[in-house]
């Protein structure tokens, strides 16, 4: 019984006594295991297929360094390819464009994805780590409880929230948030848009109207990292209709193997900027491709 991919690959490859270069056959054998492991980690089939093809091209014919076994060598090639795919060309994953105050950040996503929690986490992070003055506003006009939730969160973490004025539309609230942020000398204002249980035209039109009004410097999509392929479909949908600048994957403290991250990056081309790692307000960190690669490899 092999426990994880690293062990499986070593098991398959190290039995063969190799000298010189990795042969096509060795690499193919190993990559069959890689493909299964990716699928088990909830990477979508086309993404897993493309990835394996890329690795195959890189690995075939590579000289096996004397100090390592063929198994270790393939693991390293796979690991490095995972990191490259996950990272894309972003060197600074967790950086937000918030230089020109007051910088609007639009938070979008489905209900229950962790959007409001993430809004609070990022606001706290910018306040504590970067010394920014942040204002948060809830635009969830259909759910008064959601507006209250943000106000309570703000009090808990010491971040100001825009006072609730009943009867205003999301666009009106966005306007008021900008005014207050300008007058109050805030560096950043965050607009926590309404979520729905599924994507519908009404939601998208509402978010698009807010986007047109606020002209956000960042539009962050919050998605549940445990939902695998659904998370990727949600991201494609929001990106084509709203245009997102980055993704926050929540619930990465859960049991998922992180495959959604790989599909997300490969399919949408948008950077994963942060990952949520729990319910506490400091349970968020910048996206580290190596950590997710390690998790996928097991
Ligand atoms: P929203 O409807 O998208 O605004 O979702 P909420 O922010 O209200 O979050 C829904 C639930 O998910 C809450 O119980 C949060 O505490 C929880 N949650 C949010 N982010 C994370 C995370 O990264 N990890 C875990 N374990 N729970 C989270």
PDB file of C-alpha atoms and ligand atoms in Angstrom:
ATOM      1  CA  UNK A   1       0.000   0.000   0.000  1.00  0.00           C
ATOM      2  CA  UNK A   2       1.437   3.336  -1.013  1.00  0.00           C
ATOM      3  CA  UNK A   3       0.314   6.216   1.142  1.00  0.00           C
ATOM      4  CA  UNK A   4       0.722   9.166  -1.141  1.00  0.00           C
ATOM      5  CA  UNK A   5       1.971  10.178  -4.541  1.00  0.00           C
ATOM      6  CA  UNK A   6       5.571  10.623  -3.499  1.00  0.00           C
ATOM      7  CA  UNK A   7       5.644   7.099  -2.086  1.00  0.00           C
ATOM      8  CA  UNK A   8       3.780   5.709  -5.054  1.00  0.00           C
ATOM      9  CA  UNK A   9       6.226   7.222  -7.524  1.00  0.00           C
ATOM     10  CA  UNK A  10       9.225   5.985  -5.607  1.00  0.00           C
ATOM     11  CA  UNK A  11       7.604   2.570  -5.445  1.00  0.00           C
ATOM     12  CA  UNK A  12       7.069   2.440  -9.177  1.00  0.00           C
ATOM     13  CA  UNK A  13      10.365   3.899 -10.275  1.00  0.00           C
ATOM     14  CA  UNK A  14      12.916   2.910  -7.754  1.00  0.00           C
ATOM     15  CA  UNK A  15      12.394  -0.755  -8.447  1.00  0.00           C
ATOM     16  CA  UNK A  16      13.902  -0.196 -11.833  1.00  0.00           C
ATOM     17  CA  UNK A  17      17.642   0.058 -11.759  1.00  0.00           C
ATOM     18  CA  UNK A  18      18.333   3.048 -13.864  1.00  0.00           C
ATOM     19  CA  UNK A  19      21.427   4.519 -15.267  1.00  0.00           C
ATOM     20  CA  UNK A  20      21.803   7.496 -17.481  1.00  0.00           C
ATOM     21  CA  UNK A  21      18.525   9.001 -18.550  1.00  0.00           C
ATOM     22  CA  UNK A  22      14.863   8.502 -17.656  1.00  0.00           C
ATOM     23  CA  UNK A  23      13.312   6.444 -20.421  1.00  0.00           C
ATOM     24  CA  UNK A  24       9.961   7.215 -22.039  1.00  0.00           C
ATOM     25  CA  UNK A  25       8.539   4.085 -20.493  1.00  0.00           C
ATOM     26  CA  UNK A  26       9.659   5.007 -16.960  1.00  0.00           C
ATOM     27  CA  UNK A  27       8.220   8.459 -17.272  1.00  0.00           C
ATOM     28  CA  UNK A  28       4.930   7.176 -18.662  1.00  0.00           C
ATOM     29  CA  UNK A  29       4.592   4.705 -15.805  1.00  0.00           C
ATOM     30  CA  UNK A  30       5.214   7.415 -13.259  1.00  0.00           C
ATOM     31  CA  UNK A  31       2.907   9.884 -14.906  1.00  0.00           C
ATOM     32  CA  UNK A  32       0.017   7.449 -14.854  1.00  0.00           C
ATOM     33  CA  UNK A  33       0.302   7.627 -11.080  1.00  0.00           C
ATOM     34  CA  UNK A  34       0.545  11.397 -11.197  1.00  0.00           C
ATOM     35  CA  UNK A  35      -2.629  11.635 -13.234  1.00  0.00           C
ATOM     36  CA  UNK A  36      -4.564   9.451 -10.797  1.00  0.00           C
ATOM     37  CA  UNK A  37      -3.266  11.484  -7.867  1.00  0.00           C
ATOM     38  CA  UNK A  38      -4.285  14.754  -9.507  1.00  0.00           C
ATOM     39  CA  UNK A  39      -7.776  13.448 -10.160  1.00  0.00           C
ATOM     40  CA  UNK A  40      -8.001  12.254  -6.555  1.00  0.00           C
ATOM     41  CA  UNK A  41      -6.996  15.770  -5.496  1.00  0.00           C
ATOM     42  CA  UNK A  42      -9.978  17.067  -7.490  1.00  0.00           C
ATOM     43  CA  UNK A  43      -8.083  18.534 -10.412  1.00  0.00           C
ATOM     44  CA  UNK A  44     -10.316  18.533 -13.473  1.00  0.00           C
ATOM     45  CA  UNK A  45      -9.583  15.947 -16.161  1.00  0.00           C
ATOM     46  CA  UNK A  46      -8.504  18.307 -18.977  1.00  0.00           C
ATOM     47  CA  UNK A  47      -6.214  20.193 -16.607  1.00  0.00           C
ATOM     48  CA  UNK A  48      -4.704  16.958 -15.282  1.00  0.00           C
ATOM     49  CA  UNK A  49      -4.172  15.738 -18.845  1.00  0.00           C
ATOM     50  CA  UNK A  50      -2.455  18.933 -19.992  1.00  0.00           C
ATOM     51  CA  UNK A  51      -0.321  19.030 -16.907  1.00  0.00           C
ATOM     52  CA  UNK A  52       0.861  15.450 -17.333  1.00  0.00           C
ATOM     53  CA  UNK A  53       1.681  16.114 -20.971  1.00  0.00           C
ATOM     54  CA  UNK A  54       3.789  19.104 -20.030  1.00  0.00           C
ATOM     55  CA  UNK A  55       5.658  17.148 -17.398  1.00  0.00           C
ATOM     56  CA  UNK A  56       6.190  14.264 -19.798  1.00  0.00           C
ATOM     57  CA  UNK A  57       7.924  16.573 -22.251  1.00  0.00           C
ATOM     58  CA  UNK A  58      10.135  17.984 -19.544  1.00  0.00           C
ATOM     59  CA  UNK A  59      11.014  14.706 -17.920  1.00  0.00           C
ATOM     60  CA  UNK A  60      11.685  12.446 -20.872  1.00  0.00           C
ATOM     61  CA  UNK A  61      15.350  12.036 -21.572  1.00  0.00           C
ATOM     62  CA  UNK A  62      16.490  13.999 -18.543  1.00  0.00           C
ATOM     63  CA  UNK A  63      19.678  12.667 -17.052  1.00  0.00           C
ATOM     64  CA  UNK A  64      19.166  11.115 -13.651  1.00  0.00           C
ATOM     65  CA  UNK A  65      21.455  12.840 -11.235  1.00  0.00           C
ATOM     66  CA  UNK A  66      23.630  10.303  -9.505  1.00  0.00           C
ATOM     67  CA  UNK A  67      22.671  11.458  -6.039  1.00  0.00           C
ATOM     68  CA  UNK A  68      18.938  10.888  -6.494  1.00  0.00           C
ATOM     69  CA  UNK A  69      16.775   7.976  -7.502  1.00  0.00           C
ATOM     70  CA  UNK A  70      14.600   8.175 -10.642  1.00  0.00           C
ATOM     71  CA  UNK A  71      11.525   8.321  -8.393  1.00  0.00           C
ATOM     72  CA  UNK A  72      12.798  11.355  -6.545  1.00  0.00           C
ATOM     73  CA  UNK A  73      13.777  12.994  -9.773  1.00  0.00           C
ATOM     74  CA  UNK A  74      10.296  12.648 -11.271  1.00  0.00           C
ATOM     75  CA  UNK A  75       8.755  13.885  -8.011  1.00  0.00           C
ATOM     76  CA  UNK A  76      10.929  16.967  -8.200  1.00  0.00           C
ATOM     77  CA  UNK A  77       9.979  17.627 -11.818  1.00  0.00           C
ATOM     78  CA  UNK A  78       6.276  17.223 -10.965  1.00  0.00           C
ATOM     79  CA  UNK A  79       6.613  19.422  -7.893  1.00  0.00           C
ATOM     80  CA  UNK A  80       8.345  22.198  -9.817  1.00  0.00           C
ATOM     81  CA  UNK A  81       5.775  22.026 -12.607  1.00  0.00           C
ATOM     82  CA  UNK A  82       2.951  22.270 -10.052  1.00  0.00           C
ATOM     83  CA  UNK A  83       4.535  25.339  -8.496  1.00  0.00           C
ATOM     84  CA  UNK A  84       5.026  26.995 -11.882  1.00  0.00           C
ATOM     85  CA  UNK A  85       1.445  26.258 -12.935  1.00  0.00           C
ATOM     86  CA  UNK A  86       0.010  27.455  -9.624  1.00  0.00           C
ATOM     87  CA  UNK A  87       2.088  30.610  -9.462  1.00  0.00           C
ATOM     88  CA  UNK A  88       1.707  31.742 -13.073  1.00  0.00           C
ATOM     89  CA  UNK A  89       3.693  34.928 -13.532  1.00  0.00           C
ATOM     90  CA  UNK A  90       2.731  36.541 -10.236  1.00  0.00           C
ATOM     91  CA  UNK A  91       5.674  37.053  -8.038  1.00  0.00           C
ATOM     92  CA  UNK A  92       3.702  38.795  -5.330  1.00  0.00           C
ATOM     93  CA  UNK A  93       0.558  36.765  -4.822  1.00  0.00           C
ATOM     94  CA  UNK A  94      -0.807  38.584  -1.787  1.00  0.00           C
ATOM     95  CA  UNK A  95      -0.290  42.119  -2.998  1.00  0.00           C
ATOM     96  CA  UNK A  96      -3.322  44.321  -3.487  1.00  0.00           C
ATOM     97  CA  UNK A  97      -3.498  47.453  -5.615  1.00  0.00           C
ATOM     98  CA  UNK A  98      -4.333  49.932  -2.905  1.00  0.00           C
ATOM     99  CA  UNK A  99      -1.911  52.793  -3.509  1.00  0.00           C
ATOM    100  CA  UNK A 100      -4.246  55.586  -4.506  1.00  0.00           C
ATOM    101  CA  UNK A 101      -6.646  56.370  -1.649  1.00  0.00           C
ATOM    102  CA  UNK A 102      -9.448  55.752  -1.237  1.00  0.00           C
ATOM    103  CA  UNK A 103      -8.922  52.480  -3.128  1.00  0.00           C
ATOM    104  CA  UNK A 104     -12.123  50.514  -3.750  1.00  0.00           C
ATOM    105  CA  UNK A 105     -12.017  46.733  -3.373  1.00  0.00           C
ATOM    106  CA  UNK A 106     -15.026  44.825  -4.661  1.00  0.00           C
ATOM    107  CA  UNK A 107     -15.720  41.495  -2.960  1.00  0.00           C
ATOM    108  CA  UNK A 108     -17.828  39.068  -4.984  1.00  0.00           C
ATOM    109  CA  UNK A 109     -18.914  35.446  -4.671  1.00  0.00           C
ATOM    110  CA  UNK A 110     -21.722  33.074  -3.897  1.00  0.00           C
ATOM    111  CA  UNK A 111     -23.523  33.024  -0.575  1.00  0.00           C
ATOM    112  CA  UNK A 112     -21.763  30.865   1.985  1.00  0.00           C
ATOM    113  CA  UNK A 113     -18.395  31.000   0.225  1.00  0.00           C
ATOM    114  CA  UNK A 114     -16.925  32.998   3.105  1.00  0.00           C
ATOM    115  CA  UNK A 115     -17.160  36.419   1.435  1.00  0.00           C
ATOM    116  CA  UNK A 116     -18.087  38.474   4.479  1.00  0.00           C
ATOM    117  CA  UNK A 117     -15.584  36.651   6.688  1.00  0.00           C
ATOM    118  CA  UNK A 118     -12.866  37.220   4.080  1.00  0.00           C
ATOM    119  CA  UNK A 119     -13.778  40.908   3.787  1.00  0.00           C
ATOM    120  CA  UNK A 120     -13.205  41.206   7.547  1.00  0.00           C
ATOM    121  CA  UNK A 121      -9.997  39.174   7.437  1.00  0.00           C
ATOM    122  CA  UNK A 122      -8.496  41.290   4.647  1.00  0.00           C
ATOM    123  CA  UNK A 123      -9.604  44.537   6.303  1.00  0.00           C
ATOM    124  CA  UNK A 124      -7.940  43.461   9.536  1.00  0.00           C
ATOM    125  CA  UNK A 125      -4.818  42.404   7.714  1.00  0.00           C
ATOM    126  CA  UNK A 126      -4.500  45.727   5.883  1.00  0.00           C
ATOM    127  CA  UNK A 127      -5.124  47.586   9.153  1.00  0.00           C
ATOM    128  CA  UNK A 128      -2.743  45.570  11.334  1.00  0.00           C
ATOM    129  CA  UNK A 129       0.034  44.764   8.900  1.00  0.00           C
ATOM    130  CA  UNK A 130       0.031  47.746   6.595  1.00  0.00           C
ATOM    131  CA  UNK A 131      -1.328  50.484   8.839  1.00  0.00           C
ATOM    132  CA  UNK A 132      -4.137  51.254   6.393  1.00  0.00           C
ATOM    133  CA  UNK A 133      -7.393  52.915   7.359  1.00  0.00           C
ATOM    134  CA  UNK A 134     -10.142  50.710   6.007  1.00  0.00           C
ATOM    135  CA  UNK A 135     -13.897  51.223   5.670  1.00  0.00           C
ATOM    136  CA  UNK A 136     -16.183  48.261   5.004  1.00  0.00           C
ATOM    137  CA  UNK A 137     -19.669  48.455   3.510  1.00  0.00           C
ATOM    138  CA  UNK A 138     -22.263  45.724   3.032  1.00  0.00           C
ATOM    139  CA  UNK A 139     -24.277  45.920  -0.177  1.00  0.00           C
ATOM    140  CA  UNK A 140     -26.486  42.954   0.639  1.00  0.00           C
ATOM    141  CA  UNK A 141     -29.736  44.911   0.609  1.00  0.00           C
ATOM    142  CA  UNK A 142     -31.905  41.803   0.531  1.00  0.00           C
ATOM    143  CA  UNK A 143     -30.479  40.332   3.679  1.00  0.00           C
ATOM    144  CA  UNK A 144     -30.453  42.772   6.591  1.00  0.00           C
ATOM    145  CA  UNK A 145     -28.819  40.042   8.686  1.00  0.00           C
ATOM    146  CA  UNK A 146     -25.806  40.092   6.367  1.00  0.00           C
ATOM    147  CA  UNK A 147     -25.452  43.845   6.811  1.00  0.00           C
ATOM    148  CA  UNK A 148     -25.616  43.403  10.565  1.00  0.00           C
ATOM    149  CA  UNK A 149     -23.060  40.604  10.369  1.00  0.00           C
ATOM    150  CA  UNK A 150     -20.514  42.935   8.766  1.00  0.00           C
ATOM    151  CA  UNK A 151     -21.206  45.672  11.333  1.00  0.00           C
ATOM    152  CA  UNK A 152     -20.658  43.214  14.206  1.00  0.00           C
ATOM    153  CA  UNK A 153     -17.509  41.882  12.556  1.00  0.00           C
ATOM    154  CA  UNK A 154     -16.216  45.438  12.152  1.00  0.00           C
ATOM    155  CA  UNK A 155     -16.657  46.087  15.847  1.00  0.00           C
ATOM    156  CA  UNK A 156     -14.892  42.865  16.745  1.00  0.00           C
ATOM    157  CA  UNK A 157     -11.830  43.607  14.656  1.00  0.00           C
ATOM    158  CA  UNK A 158     -11.801  47.371  15.138  1.00  0.00           C
ATOM    159  CA  UNK A 159     -12.539  48.296  11.520  1.00  0.00           C
ATOM    160  CA  UNK A 160     -15.130  50.948  10.639  1.00  0.00           C
ATOM    161  CA  UNK A 161     -18.256  50.025   8.705  1.00  0.00           C
ATOM    162  CA  UNK A 162     -20.493  52.307   6.708  1.00  0.00           C
ATOM    163  CA  UNK A 163     -23.670  53.042   8.714  1.00  0.00           C
ATOM    164  CA  UNK A 164     -26.667  51.088   7.441  1.00  0.00           C
ATOM    165  CA  UNK A 165     -29.326  53.219   5.731  1.00  0.00           C
ATOM    166  CA  UNK A 166     -32.410  51.115   4.934  1.00  0.00           C
ATOM    167  CA  UNK A 167     -33.966  51.435   1.483  1.00  0.00           C
ATOM    168  CA  UNK A 168     -30.822  52.260  -0.491  1.00  0.00           C
ATOM    169  CA  UNK A 169     -29.815  50.307  -3.579  1.00  0.00           C
ATOM    170  CA  UNK A 170     -26.381  48.652  -3.785  1.00  0.00           C
ATOM    171  CA  UNK A 171     -25.218  51.357  -6.211  1.00  0.00           C
ATOM    172  CA  UNK A 172     -26.352  54.090  -3.824  1.00  0.00           C
ATOM    173  CA  UNK A 173     -24.502  52.401  -0.983  1.00  0.00           C
ATOM    174  CA  UNK A 174     -21.367  52.145  -3.112  1.00  0.00           C
ATOM    175  CA  UNK A 175     -21.588  55.902  -3.818  1.00  0.00           C
ATOM    176  CA  UNK A 176     -22.043  56.687  -0.148  1.00  0.00           C
ATOM    177  CA  UNK A 177     -19.093  54.445   0.753  1.00  0.00           C
ATOM    178  CA  UNK A 178     -16.891  56.382  -1.649  1.00  0.00           C
ATOM    179  CA  UNK A 179     -18.017  59.723  -0.221  1.00  0.00           C
ATOM    180  CA  UNK A 180     -17.439  58.621   3.322  1.00  0.00           C
ATOM    181  CA  UNK A 181     -14.072  57.085   2.452  1.00  0.00           C
ATOM    182  CA  UNK A 182     -12.989  60.318   0.756  1.00  0.00           C
ATOM    183  CA  UNK A 183     -14.249  62.635   3.481  1.00  0.00           C
ATOM    184  CA  UNK A 184     -13.009  60.392   6.266  1.00  0.00           C
ATOM    185  CA  UNK A 185      -9.514  60.017   4.827  1.00  0.00           C
ATOM    186  CA  UNK A 186      -9.660  56.241   4.433  1.00  0.00           C
ATOM    187  CA  UNK A 187      -7.002  54.444   2.407  1.00  0.00           C
ATOM    188  CA  UNK A 188      -9.279  51.628   1.284  1.00  0.00           C
ATOM    189  CA  UNK A 189     -12.982  50.925   1.131  1.00  0.00           C
ATOM    190  CA  UNK A 190     -14.311  47.425   0.707  1.00  0.00           C
ATOM    191  CA  UNK A 191     -17.651  46.672  -0.890  1.00  0.00           C
ATOM    192  CA  UNK A 192     -19.090  43.355   0.277  1.00  0.00           C
ATOM    193  CA  UNK A 193     -21.637  42.556  -2.439  1.00  0.00           C
ATOM    194  CA  UNK A 194     -24.672  40.338  -2.043  1.00  0.00           C
ATOM    195  CA  UNK A 195     -24.252  36.612  -2.557  1.00  0.00           C
ATOM    196  CA  UNK A 196     -26.785  34.156  -3.978  1.00  0.00           C
ATOM    197  CA  UNK A 197     -26.987  30.429  -3.688  1.00  0.00           C
ATOM    198  CA  UNK A 198     -26.339  30.151  -7.396  1.00  0.00           C
ATOM    199  CA  UNK A 199     -25.309  32.464 -10.189  1.00  0.00           C
ATOM    200  CA  UNK A 200     -28.251  34.268 -11.747  1.00  0.00           C
ATOM    201  CA  UNK A 201     -28.631  37.195 -14.111  1.00  0.00           C
ATOM    202  CA  UNK A 202     -30.052  39.453 -11.453  1.00  0.00           C
ATOM    203  CA  UNK A 203     -27.023  38.941  -9.216  1.00  0.00           C
ATOM    204  CA  UNK A 204     -24.632  39.561 -12.071  1.00  0.00           C
ATOM    205  CA  UNK A 205     -26.430  42.701 -13.214  1.00  0.00           C
ATOM    206  CA  UNK A 206     -26.422  44.066  -9.696  1.00  0.00           C
ATOM    207  CA  UNK A 207     -22.700  43.391  -9.237  1.00  0.00           C
ATOM    208  CA  UNK A 208     -21.919  44.821 -12.685  1.00  0.00           C
ATOM    209  CA  UNK A 209     -23.777  48.044 -11.824  1.00  0.00           C
ATOM    210  CA  UNK A 210     -21.778  48.370  -8.608  1.00  0.00           C
ATOM    211  CA  UNK A 211     -18.550  47.704 -10.509  1.00  0.00           C
ATOM    212  CA  UNK A 212     -19.391  50.437 -13.035  1.00  0.00           C
ATOM    213  CA  UNK A 213     -20.077  52.866 -10.211  1.00  0.00           C
ATOM    214  CA  UNK A 214     -17.099  52.024  -7.989  1.00  0.00           C
ATOM    215  CA  UNK A 215     -14.434  51.268 -10.637  1.00  0.00           C
ATOM    216  CA  UNK A 216     -12.668  48.929  -8.220  1.00  0.00           C
ATOM    217  CA  UNK A 217      -8.884  48.667  -8.101  1.00  0.00           C
ATOM    218  CA  UNK A 218      -9.293  45.036  -7.087  1.00  0.00           C
ATOM    219  CA  UNK A 219     -12.224  42.703  -7.684  1.00  0.00           C
ATOM    220  CA  UNK A 220     -11.700  39.654  -5.532  1.00  0.00           C
ATOM    221  CA  UNK A 221     -13.752  36.532  -6.009  1.00  0.00           C
ATOM    222  CA  UNK A 222     -14.203  34.471  -2.863  1.00  0.00           C
ATOM    223  CA  UNK A 223     -14.780  30.763  -3.529  1.00  0.00           C
ATOM    224  CA  UNK A 224     -14.995  27.693  -1.340  1.00  0.00           C
ATOM    225  CA  UNK A 225     -11.844  25.686  -2.023  1.00  0.00           C
ATOM    226  CA  UNK A 226     -13.598  22.463  -1.058  1.00  0.00           C
ATOM    227  CA  UNK A 227     -16.057  22.663  -3.935  1.00  0.00           C
ATOM    228  CA  UNK A 228     -13.500  21.622  -6.541  1.00  0.00           C
ATOM    229  CA  UNK A 229     -14.778  21.912 -10.067  1.00  0.00           C
ATOM    230  CA  UNK A 230     -17.761  24.035  -8.995  1.00  0.00           C
ATOM    231  CA  UNK A 231     -15.344  26.637  -7.679  1.00  0.00           C
ATOM    232  CA  UNK A 232     -13.678  26.780 -11.065  1.00  0.00           C
ATOM    233  CA  UNK A 233     -16.998  27.119 -12.908  1.00  0.00           C
ATOM    234  CA  UNK A 234     -18.026  29.912 -10.545  1.00  0.00           C
ATOM    235  CA  UNK A 235     -14.761  31.711 -11.213  1.00  0.00           C
ATOM    236  CA  UNK A 236     -15.121  31.436 -14.981  1.00  0.00           C
ATOM    237  CA  UNK A 237     -18.620  32.787 -14.746  1.00  0.00           C
ATOM    238  CA  UNK A 238     -17.770  35.776 -12.545  1.00  0.00           C
ATOM    239  CA  UNK A 239     -14.689  36.543 -14.591  1.00  0.00           C
ATOM    240  CA  UNK A 240     -16.507  36.588 -17.911  1.00  0.00           C
ATOM    241  CA  UNK A 241     -19.360  38.721 -16.602  1.00  0.00           C
ATOM    242  CA  UNK A 242     -17.720  40.982 -14.039  1.00  0.00           C
ATOM    243  CA  UNK A 243     -13.984  40.649 -14.610  1.00  0.00           C
ATOM    244  CA  UNK A 244     -12.042  39.613 -11.542  1.00  0.00           C
ATOM    245  CA  UNK A 245      -8.507  40.575 -10.573  1.00  0.00           C
ATOM    246  CA  UNK A 246      -7.895  37.679  -8.234  1.00  0.00           C
ATOM    247  CA  UNK A 247      -9.292  34.796  -6.245  1.00  0.00           C
ATOM    248  CA  UNK A 248      -9.454  34.001  -2.541  1.00  0.00           C
ATOM    249  CA  UNK A 249      -9.837  30.266  -1.874  1.00  0.00           C
ATOM    250  CA  UNK A 250     -11.499  29.642   1.465  1.00  0.00           C
ATOM    251  CA  UNK A 251     -11.695  26.508   3.638  1.00  0.00           C
ATOM    252  CA  UNK A 252      -8.210  25.439   2.677  1.00  0.00           C
ATOM    253  CA  UNK A 253      -7.975  24.267   6.298  1.00  0.00           C
ATOM    254  CA  UNK A 254     -10.425  21.511   5.324  1.00  0.00           C
ATOM    255  CA  UNK A 255      -9.826  18.027   4.022  1.00  0.00           C
ATOM    256  CA  UNK A 256      -9.576  18.965   0.347  1.00  0.00           C
ATOM    257  CA  UNK A 257      -6.331  18.187  -1.379  1.00  0.00           C
ATOM    258  CA  UNK A 258      -6.051  21.538  -3.087  1.00  0.00           C
ATOM    259  CA  UNK A 259      -6.718  20.417  -6.629  1.00  0.00           C
ATOM    260  CA  UNK A 260      -9.192  23.254  -7.146  1.00  0.00           C
ATOM    261  CA  UNK A 261      -6.267  25.661  -6.908  1.00  0.00           C
ATOM    262  CA  UNK A 262      -4.503  24.045  -9.844  1.00  0.00           C
ATOM    263  CA  UNK A 263      -7.615  23.945 -12.023  1.00  0.00           C
ATOM    264  CA  UNK A 264      -8.483  27.497 -11.010  1.00  0.00           C
ATOM    265  CA  UNK A 265      -5.201  28.911 -12.133  1.00  0.00           C
ATOM    266  CA  UNK A 266      -5.033  26.816 -15.306  1.00  0.00           C
ATOM    267  CA  UNK A 267      -8.623  27.473 -16.421  1.00  0.00           C
ATOM    268  CA  UNK A 268      -9.175  31.124 -15.465  1.00  0.00           C
ATOM    269  CA  UNK A 269      -5.606  32.401 -15.680  1.00  0.00           C
ATOM    270  CA  UNK A 270      -6.397  34.599 -12.663  1.00  0.00           C
ATOM    271  CA  UNK A 271      -4.076  34.641  -9.671  1.00  0.00           C
ATOM    272  CA  UNK A 272      -5.044  33.075  -6.381  1.00  0.00           C
ATOM    273  CA  UNK A 273      -4.127  35.886  -4.032  1.00  0.00           C
ATOM    274  CA  UNK A 274      -5.046  34.529  -0.617  1.00  0.00           C
ATOM    275  CA  UNK A 275      -6.223  31.358   1.052  1.00  0.00           C
ATOM    276  CA  UNK A 276      -8.605  31.170   4.003  1.00  0.00           C
ATOM    277  CA  UNK A 277      -7.517  28.742   6.685  1.00  0.00           C
ATOM    278  CA  UNK A 278     -10.255  28.839   9.300  1.00  0.00           C
ATOM    279  CA  UNK A 279     -13.034  30.812  10.882  1.00  0.00           C
ATOM    280  CA  UNK A 280     -10.856  33.088  13.006  1.00  0.00           C
ATOM    281  CA  UNK A 281     -10.197  36.575  11.737  1.00  0.00           C
ATOM    282  CA  UNK A 282      -6.476  36.046  11.346  1.00  0.00           C
ATOM    283  CA  UNK A 283      -6.895  32.716   9.527  1.00  0.00           C
ATOM    284  CA  UNK A 284      -5.842  34.003   6.123  1.00  0.00           C
ATOM    285  CA  UNK A 285      -2.509  34.001   4.361  1.00  0.00           C
ATOM    286  CA  UNK A 286      -0.975  34.887   1.047  1.00  0.00           C
ATOM    287  CA  UNK A 287      -1.146  32.112  -1.470  1.00  0.00           C
ATOM    288  CA  UNK A 288       2.001  29.963  -1.349  1.00  0.00           C
ATOM    289  CA  UNK A 289       2.218  27.743  -4.454  1.00  0.00           C
ATOM    290  CA  UNK A 290       4.790  25.448  -2.798  1.00  0.00           C
ATOM    291  CA  UNK A 291       2.449  24.622   0.054  1.00  0.00           C
ATOM    292  CA  UNK A 292      -0.410  23.724  -2.260  1.00  0.00           C
ATOM    293  CA  UNK A 293       1.944  21.749  -4.522  1.00  0.00           C
ATOM    294  CA  UNK A 294       3.088  19.797  -1.467  1.00  0.00           C
ATOM    295  CA  UNK A 295      -0.492  19.137  -0.500  1.00  0.00           C
ATOM    296  CA  UNK A 296      -1.431  17.876  -3.958  1.00  0.00           C
ATOM    297  CA  UNK A 297       1.603  15.605  -4.020  1.00  0.00           C
ATOM    298  CA  UNK A 298       0.679  14.326  -0.542  1.00  0.00           C
TER     299      UNK A 298
HETATM  300  P1  LIG B   1     -20.755  34.561   2.895  1.00  0.00           P
HETATM  301  O1  LIG B   1     -22.203  34.155   2.830  1.00  0.00           O
HETATM  302  O2  LIG B   1     -20.046  34.224   1.637  1.00  0.00           O
HETATM  303  O3  LIG B   1     -20.544  35.966   3.293  1.00  0.00           O
HETATM  304  O4  LIG B   1     -20.088  33.592   3.985  1.00  0.00           O
HETATM  305  P2  LIG B   1     -19.623  33.901   5.467  1.00  0.00           P
HETATM  306  O5  LIG B   1     -18.471  34.836   5.466  1.00  0.00           O
HETATM  307  O6  LIG B   1     -20.799  34.264   6.297  1.00  0.00           O
HETATM  308  O7  LIG B   1     -19.039  32.461   5.877  1.00  0.00           O
HETATM  309  C1  LIG B   1     -19.841  31.307   5.954  1.00  0.00           C
HETATM  310  C2  LIG B   1     -19.231  30.358   6.987  1.00  0.00           C
HETATM  311  O8  LIG B   1     -17.958  29.895   6.533  1.00  0.00           O
HETATM  312  C3  LIG B   1     -18.966  31.008   8.337  1.00  0.00           C
HETATM  313  O9  LIG B   1     -19.318  30.101   9.348  1.00  0.00           O
HETATM  314  C4  LIG B   1     -17.453  31.258   8.323  1.00  0.00           C
HETATM  315  O10 LIG B   1     -16.907  31.265   9.632  1.00  0.00           O
HETATM  316  C5  LIG B   1     -16.969  30.079   7.520  1.00  0.00           C
HETATM  317  N1  LIG B   1     -15.668  30.333   6.873  1.00  0.00           N
HETATM  318  C6  LIG B   1     -15.291  31.378   6.092  1.00  0.00           C
HETATM  319  N2  LIG B   1     -14.028  31.241   5.644  1.00  0.00           N
HETATM  320  C7  LIG B   1     -13.565  30.066   6.155  1.00  0.00           C
HETATM  321  C8  LIG B   1     -12.296  29.346   6.038  1.00  0.00           C
HETATM  322  O11 LIG B   1     -11.335  29.748   5.383  1.00  0.00           O
HETATM  323  N3  LIG B   1     -12.229  28.165   6.713  1.00  0.00           N
HETATM  324  C9  LIG B   1     -13.279  27.669   7.447  1.00  0.00           C
HETATM  325  N4  LIG B   1     -13.115  26.500   8.066  1.00  0.00           N
HETATM  326  N5  LIG B   1     -14.454  28.303   7.557  1.00  0.00           N
HETATM  327  C10 LIG B   1     -14.607  29.487   6.933  1.00  0.00           C
END
